[in-house]
Amino acid sequence: MATIINGKEIAAQIKAEVRAEVDQLKAEGMNPGLAVVLVGNNPASRVYVTNKKKDCAEVGFASYEYTLPEETTEAELLELVEQLNRDDTVQGILVQLPLPDQICEQTILRAIAPEKDVDAFHPENVGHIMIGDYAFLPCTPAGVIEMIDRAGIELQGKHCVVIGRSNIVGKPMAMLLLHRNATVTICHSRTKNLAEQTRQADILVAAVGKANFVTADMVKPGAVVIDVGMNRNAEGKLVGDVAYDEVEQIASAITPVPGGVGPMTRAILMHNTLTAAKIAFTKRS
Ligand code: NAP
């Protein structure tokens, strides 16, 4: 039976650490703030934005929510982003994805000031991540690294296999693992003999978006299995990409869904907002 890596508990520790630093900043007369922009009526996005506001309240950040209608134009959203870029009360800006079809996501992400880009999706920040010289890391991959570290699992020299190559999860995940001296394989939908690849993994990260995708026969006995996936099964229950019940029998450690990577992503967003605030306040003083 695998050790369960409890993302909820680790995330709570991180948020407590952020809270302590926010209290310190406030004692020095600084009041960090995160702006979250939601366009349209995507119910999942609505939940994410509500959770971000809750997290802000928990760690002591001011949060500013901007809810725009589904028919918002790209020009209107750009205008709001530019206004937030200039706003000194806001140190972090997050535009919730996905955006409605009439708005180009890349155009919006590029418009966010890189020093306020707490999601780390701006090409300038992506470049910094590639080089290994960065202020912010994308929340989900950084959350995965943090939970591996805090679970006491060594990365150096390990063979890590990442399933998924999205700009948000798979690619930056692979890069962060590489920065930590792991040997990294990235798999995707065109990978041949996927199970052969995944069975090589000391640490397997699944970021596919398909329930029960990773089955026990794809996992080397004793491997660490990190499940990034967030899917709804036929009963509407939140499940990951990993067939948890069978993989848990052979893995040495595993992250559950819910209560694994999800809470870590939220905690790292708070950490990134704190970093953005510290950078802004240092520049001001
Ligand atoms: P995505 O953009 O849809 O990417 C999915 C990746 O999986 C793609 O690279 C795709 O390959 C690959 N893939 C699909 N079918 C495959 C197959 N049969 N064999 C091998 N690879 C396959 O999704 P994403 O944004 O990276 O998210 C992945 C999952 O993580 C989703 O469930 C999402 O909800 C979840 N997520 C969770 C968090 C969190 O906080 N826990 C945060 C972000 C995302 P191709 O590139 O070849 O198409």
Coordinates of C-alpha atoms and ligand atoms in Angstrom, one line a residue:
M1 CA 0.0 0.0 0.0
A2 CA 1.3 3.4 -1.0
T3 CA 2.0 6.4 1.3
I4 CA -0.6 9.0 0.6
I5 CA 0.9 12.4 -0.1
N6 CA -1.6 14.7 1.5
G7 CA -1.8 17.9 -0.6
K8 CA -4.4 19.4 1.6
E9 CA -2.1 19.3 4.6
I10 CA 1.0 20.5 2.8
A11 CA -1.0 23.3 1.2
A12 CA -2.3 24.4 4.6
Q13 CA 1.4 24.6 5.8
I14 CA 2.3 26.8 2.8
K15 CA -0.7 29.1 3.3
A16 CA 0.3 29.4 7.0
E17 CA 3.8 30.4 6.0
V18 CA 2.4 32.9 3.5
R19 CA 0.1 34.3 6.1
A20 CA 3.0 34.9 8.5
E21 CA 4.8 36.9 5.8
V22 CA 1.7 38.8 4.8
D23 CA 1.2 39.8 8.5
Q24 CA 4.7 41.1 8.6
L25 CA 4.2 43.1 5.4
K26 CA 1.0 44.6 6.8
A27 CA 2.8 45.5 10.0
E28 CA 5.2 47.5 7.8
G29 CA 2.2 49.3 6.2
M30 CA 1.9 47.2 3.0
N31 CA -1.3 45.6 1.9
P32 CA -0.9 43.0 -0.9
G33 CA -3.7 42.5 -3.3
L34 CA -4.7 40.0 -6.1
A35 CA -7.0 40.8 -8.9
V36 CA -9.0 37.9 -10.4
V37 CA -10.8 38.4 -13.7
L38 CA -13.6 36.1 -14.7
V39 CA -15.2 36.3 -18.2
G40 CA -18.4 34.5 -18.9
N41 CA -20.4 31.8 -17.2
N42 CA -18.1 28.7 -17.0
P43 CA -19.3 27.0 -13.8
A44 CA -15.9 25.4 -13.1
S45 CA -14.2 28.8 -13.5
R46 CA -16.7 30.3 -11.1
V47 CA -15.7 27.7 -8.5
Y48 CA -12.0 28.4 -9.1
V49 CA -12.5 32.1 -8.7
T50 CA -14.5 31.7 -5.5
N51 CA -11.8 29.4 -4.1
K52 CA -9.1 32.0 -4.9
K53 CA -11.0 34.6 -3.0
K54 CA -11.3 32.3 0.0
D55 CA -7.6 31.6 -0.1
C56 CA -6.8 35.3 -0.3
A57 CA -9.0 35.9 2.8
E58 CA -7.2 33.0 4.6
V59 CA -3.7 34.4 4.0
G60 CA -4.6 38.1 4.4
F61 CA -4.5 39.4 0.9
A62 CA -7.0 41.9 -0.5
S63 CA -8.8 40.3 -3.4
Y64 CA -10.5 42.2 -6.2
E65 CA -12.9 40.2 -8.4
Y66 CA -13.9 41.5 -11.9
T67 CA -16.7 39.5 -13.4
L68 CA -17.3 40.3 -17.1
P69 CA -20.1 39.1 -19.3
E70 CA -19.7 36.2 -21.8
E71 CA -19.9 38.7 -24.7
T72 CA -17.0 40.8 -23.5
T73 CA -14.7 41.8 -26.4
E74 CA -10.9 41.3 -26.5
A75 CA -10.5 45.1 -26.5
E76 CA -12.6 45.5 -23.4
L77 CA -10.7 42.8 -21.5
L78 CA -7.4 44.3 -22.7
E79 CA -8.5 47.7 -21.3
L80 CA -9.2 46.1 -17.9
V81 CA -5.8 44.3 -17.8
E82 CA -4.0 47.5 -18.7
Q83 CA -5.9 49.3 -15.9
L84 CA -4.9 46.6 -13.4
N85 CA -1.3 46.8 -14.7
R86 CA -1.2 50.4 -13.6
D87 CA -3.1 49.9 -10.3
D88 CA -0.7 50.1 -7.4
T89 CA -3.1 48.3 -5.0
V90 CA -2.9 45.2 -7.2
Q91 CA 0.4 43.2 -7.2
G92 CA -1.0 40.0 -8.8
I93 CA -3.3 39.7 -11.8
L94 CA -4.9 36.4 -12.8
V95 CA -7.3 36.1 -15.8
Q96 CA -9.2 32.8 -15.3
L97 CA -8.9 30.5 -18.3
P98 CA -10.6 29.4 -20.5
L99 CA -11.8 32.6 -22.1
P100 CA -14.8 32.8 -24.5
D101 CA -13.9 32.1 -28.2
Q102 CA -13.9 35.7 -29.4
I103 CA -10.9 36.5 -27.1
C104 CA -7.4 35.3 -27.9
E105 CA -5.9 33.9 -24.7
Q106 CA -2.3 34.5 -25.8
T107 CA -3.1 38.1 -26.5
I108 CA -4.5 38.6 -23.0
L109 CA -1.7 36.6 -21.3
R110 CA 0.9 38.7 -23.1
A111 CA -0.8 41.9 -22.0
I112 CA -0.4 41.2 -18.2
A113 CA 2.6 42.9 -16.8
P114 CA 5.2 40.1 -16.3
E115 CA 5.9 41.3 -12.7
K116 CA 2.2 40.9 -11.9
D117 CA 1.8 37.6 -13.8
V118 CA 1.2 35.3 -10.8
D119 CA 0.2 32.4 -13.1
A120 CA 3.6 32.7 -14.9
F121 CA 2.0 32.2 -18.3
H122 CA 3.5 35.4 -19.9
P123 CA 6.1 34.4 -22.6
E124 CA 8.7 36.4 -20.7
N125 CA 8.1 34.4 -17.5
V126 CA 8.0 31.2 -19.6
G127 CA 11.4 32.1 -20.9
H128 CA 12.7 32.7 -17.4
I129 CA 11.5 29.2 -16.4
M130 CA 13.3 27.7 -19.4
I131 CA 16.6 29.3 -18.3
G132 CA 16.0 28.5 -14.6
D133 CA 16.1 32.1 -13.5
Y134 CA 12.6 33.0 -12.3
A135 CA 10.5 34.9 -9.8
F136 CA 7.3 32.9 -10.3
L137 CA 6.7 29.3 -11.4
P138 CA 3.4 28.1 -12.8
C139 CA 1.2 27.1 -9.9
T140 CA 0.5 23.4 -10.7
P141 CA 4.0 22.2 -11.6
A142 CA 5.5 24.2 -8.8
G143 CA 2.9 22.7 -6.4
V144 CA 3.9 19.2 -7.6
I145 CA 7.6 19.9 -6.9
E146 CA 6.8 21.4 -3.5
M147 CA 4.7 18.3 -2.5
I148 CA 7.5 15.9 -3.6
D149 CA 10.0 17.9 -1.6
R150 CA 7.9 18.1 1.5
A151 CA 7.1 14.4 1.3
G152 CA 10.9 13.9 1.5
I153 CA 11.2 12.3 -2.0
E154 CA 14.5 12.8 -3.7
L155 CA 14.4 14.0 -7.4
Q156 CA 18.0 14.1 -8.4
G157 CA 18.9 11.3 -10.8
K158 CA 15.4 9.8 -10.8
H159 CA 13.7 9.0 -14.0
C160 CA 10.5 11.1 -14.2
V161 CA 7.9 10.4 -16.8
V162 CA 5.4 13.2 -17.5
I163 CA 2.2 12.3 -19.4
G164 CA 1.0 15.5 -21.0
R165 CA 2.7 18.4 -22.8
S166 CA 0.4 21.4 -22.3
N167 CA 1.9 24.8 -21.7
I168 CA 0.2 25.0 -18.3
V169 CA 1.2 21.7 -16.8
G170 CA 3.2 19.1 -18.9
K171 CA 5.9 21.3 -20.4
P172 CA 6.7 23.4 -17.4
M173 CA 6.5 20.3 -15.2
A174 CA 9.1 18.6 -17.3
M175 CA 11.4 21.7 -17.1
L176 CA 11.1 22.0 -13.3
L177 CA 12.0 18.3 -12.9
L178 CA 15.0 18.8 -15.2
H179 CA 16.1 21.8 -13.2
R180 CA 16.1 19.4 -10.2
N181 CA 18.5 17.0 -12.0
A182 CA 15.9 14.4 -12.8
T183 CA 16.0 12.5 -16.1
V184 CA 12.8 13.4 -17.8
T185 CA 10.6 11.8 -20.5
I186 CA 7.6 13.6 -21.8
C187 CA 4.8 11.5 -23.3
H188 CA 1.7 12.7 -25.2
S189 CA -1.1 11.4 -27.4
R190 CA 1.3 10.4 -30.2
T191 CA 3.7 8.5 -28.0
K192 CA 4.1 4.9 -29.1
N193 CA 4.0 2.2 -26.5
L194 CA 3.0 4.5 -23.7
A195 CA 2.9 1.9 -21.0
E196 CA 6.5 0.9 -21.9
Q197 CA 7.6 4.5 -21.2
T198 CA 5.6 4.9 -18.0
R199 CA 6.8 1.6 -16.6
Q200 CA 10.3 3.2 -16.6
A201 CA 9.3 5.9 -14.3
D202 CA 10.6 6.2 -10.7
I203 CA 8.2 9.2 -10.5
L204 CA 5.2 9.3 -12.8
V205 CA 3.2 12.5 -13.3
A206 CA -0.1 12.2 -15.0
A207 CA -1.6 15.4 -16.6
V208 CA -3.8 14.0 -19.3
G209 CA -7.4 14.9 -18.4
K210 CA -8.9 11.4 -18.7
A211 CA -10.3 9.5 -15.7
N212 CA -8.7 6.1 -14.9
F213 CA -6.1 6.6 -17.7
V214 CA -3.1 5.3 -15.7
T215 CA -3.7 1.7 -14.7
A216 CA -1.6 -0.5 -12.5
D217 CA 0.1 -2.2 -15.5
M218 CA 1.5 1.2 -16.5
V219 CA 3.3 1.7 -13.2
K220 CA 6.6 0.2 -12.0
P221 CA 6.2 -1.3 -8.5
G222 CA 7.5 1.1 -5.9
A223 CA 7.1 4.2 -8.2
V224 CA 5.8 7.6 -6.9
V225 CA 2.6 8.6 -8.7
I226 CA 1.5 12.2 -9.0
D227 CA -2.0 12.7 -10.3
V228 CA -2.6 16.1 -11.7
G229 CA -5.9 15.2 -13.5
M230 CA -9.2 16.7 -12.5
N231 CA -12.1 14.9 -14.2
R232 CA -15.7 14.3 -13.4
N233 CA -16.8 10.7 -13.6
A234 CA -20.2 9.4 -14.6
E235 CA -21.6 10.1 -11.1
G236 CA -20.2 13.7 -11.3
K237 CA -17.5 12.9 -8.7
L238 CA -14.1 14.6 -9.0
V239 CA -11.5 12.0 -10.0
G240 CA -7.9 12.2 -11.3
D241 CA -6.2 10.5 -14.2
V242 CA -5.0 7.6 -12.2
A243 CA -7.0 4.4 -11.4
Y244 CA -6.3 5.1 -7.8
D245 CA -7.5 1.9 -6.2
E246 CA -5.3 -0.4 -8.2
V247 CA -2.3 1.9 -8.6
E248 CA -2.2 2.5 -4.8
Q249 CA -1.5 -1.2 -4.3
I250 CA 1.8 -1.1 -6.1
A251 CA 3.1 2.5 -5.9
S252 CA 5.3 3.6 -3.0
A253 CA 3.6 7.0 -2.7
I254 CA 0.6 8.5 -4.5
T255 CA -1.4 11.7 -4.5
P256 CA -5.2 11.5 -4.1
V257 CA -7.8 13.4 -6.0
P258 CA -9.3 15.4 -4.4
G259 CA -6.9 16.5 -1.8
G260 CA -3.6 16.2 -3.8
V261 CA -2.3 18.5 -6.5
G262 CA -5.4 20.7 -6.5
P263 CA -4.9 22.3 -3.1
M264 CA -1.2 22.7 -3.9
T265 CA -2.0 24.7 -7.0
R266 CA -4.1 27.1 -4.9
A267 CA -1.4 27.4 -2.2
I268 CA 1.3 28.2 -4.8
L269 CA -0.9 31.0 -6.3
M270 CA -0.9 32.6 -2.8
H271 CA 2.9 32.1 -2.6
N272 CA 3.4 33.7 -6.0
T273 CA 1.2 36.7 -5.1
L274 CA 3.3 37.2 -2.0
T275 CA 6.5 37.1 -4.2
A276 CA 4.9 39.7 -6.6
A277 CA 4.0 41.9 -3.6
K278 CA 7.5 41.7 -2.1
I279 CA 9.1 42.6 -5.5
A280 CA 6.7 45.6 -5.9
F281 CA 7.2 46.8 -2.3
T282 CA 11.0 46.5 -2.6
K283 CA 10.9 48.6 -5.8
R284 CA 8.7 51.2 -4.2
S285 CA 10.9 51.7 -1.1
Ligands
NAP1 P1 -4.5 19.5 -21.9 O1 -4.1 20.8 -22.4 O2 -5.8 18.9 -22.5 O3 -3.3 18.5 -22.2 C1 -3.5 17.1 -22.0 C2 -2.3 16.4 -22.5 O4 -2.5 15.0 -22.4 C3 -1.9 16.7 -23.9 O5 -0.5 17.0 -24.0 C4 -2.2 15.4 -24.7 O6 -1.4 15.1 -25.7 C5 -2.1 14.4 -23.6 N1 -2.9 13.2 -23.9 C6 -4.2 13.1 -24.2 N2 -4.5 11.9 -24.5 C7 -3.4 11.1 -24.4 C8 -3.2 9.7 -24.6 N3 -4.1 8.9 -25.0 N4 -1.9 9.3 -24.3 C9 -0.9 10.2 -24.0 N5 -1.1 11.5 -23.8 C10 -2.4 11.9 -24.0 O7 -4.7 19.4 -20.3 P2 -3.9 20.2 -19.2 O8 -4.4 21.6 -19.1 O9 -2.5 19.9 -19.2 O10 -4.6 19.4 -17.9 C11 -4.4 18.0 -17.7 C12 -5.3 17.6 -16.6 O11 -4.8 18.3 -15.4 C13 -6.7 18.0 -16.7 O12 -7.5 17.0 -16.1 C14 -6.9 19.2 -15.9 O13 -8.2 19.5 -15.4 C15 -5.9 19.0 -14.8 N6 -5.4 20.2 -14.2 C16 -5.4 20.1 -12.8 C17 -4.8 21.2 -12.1 C18 -4.8 21.1 -10.6 O14 -4.6 22.1 -10.0 N7 -4.9 19.9 -10.1 C19 -4.4 22.3 -12.8 C20 -4.4 22.3 -14.2 C21 -4.9 21.2 -14.9 P3 -1.3 16.0 -27.1 O15 -0.5 17.2 -26.7 O16 -0.6 15.1 -28.0 O17 -2.7 16.3 -27.5

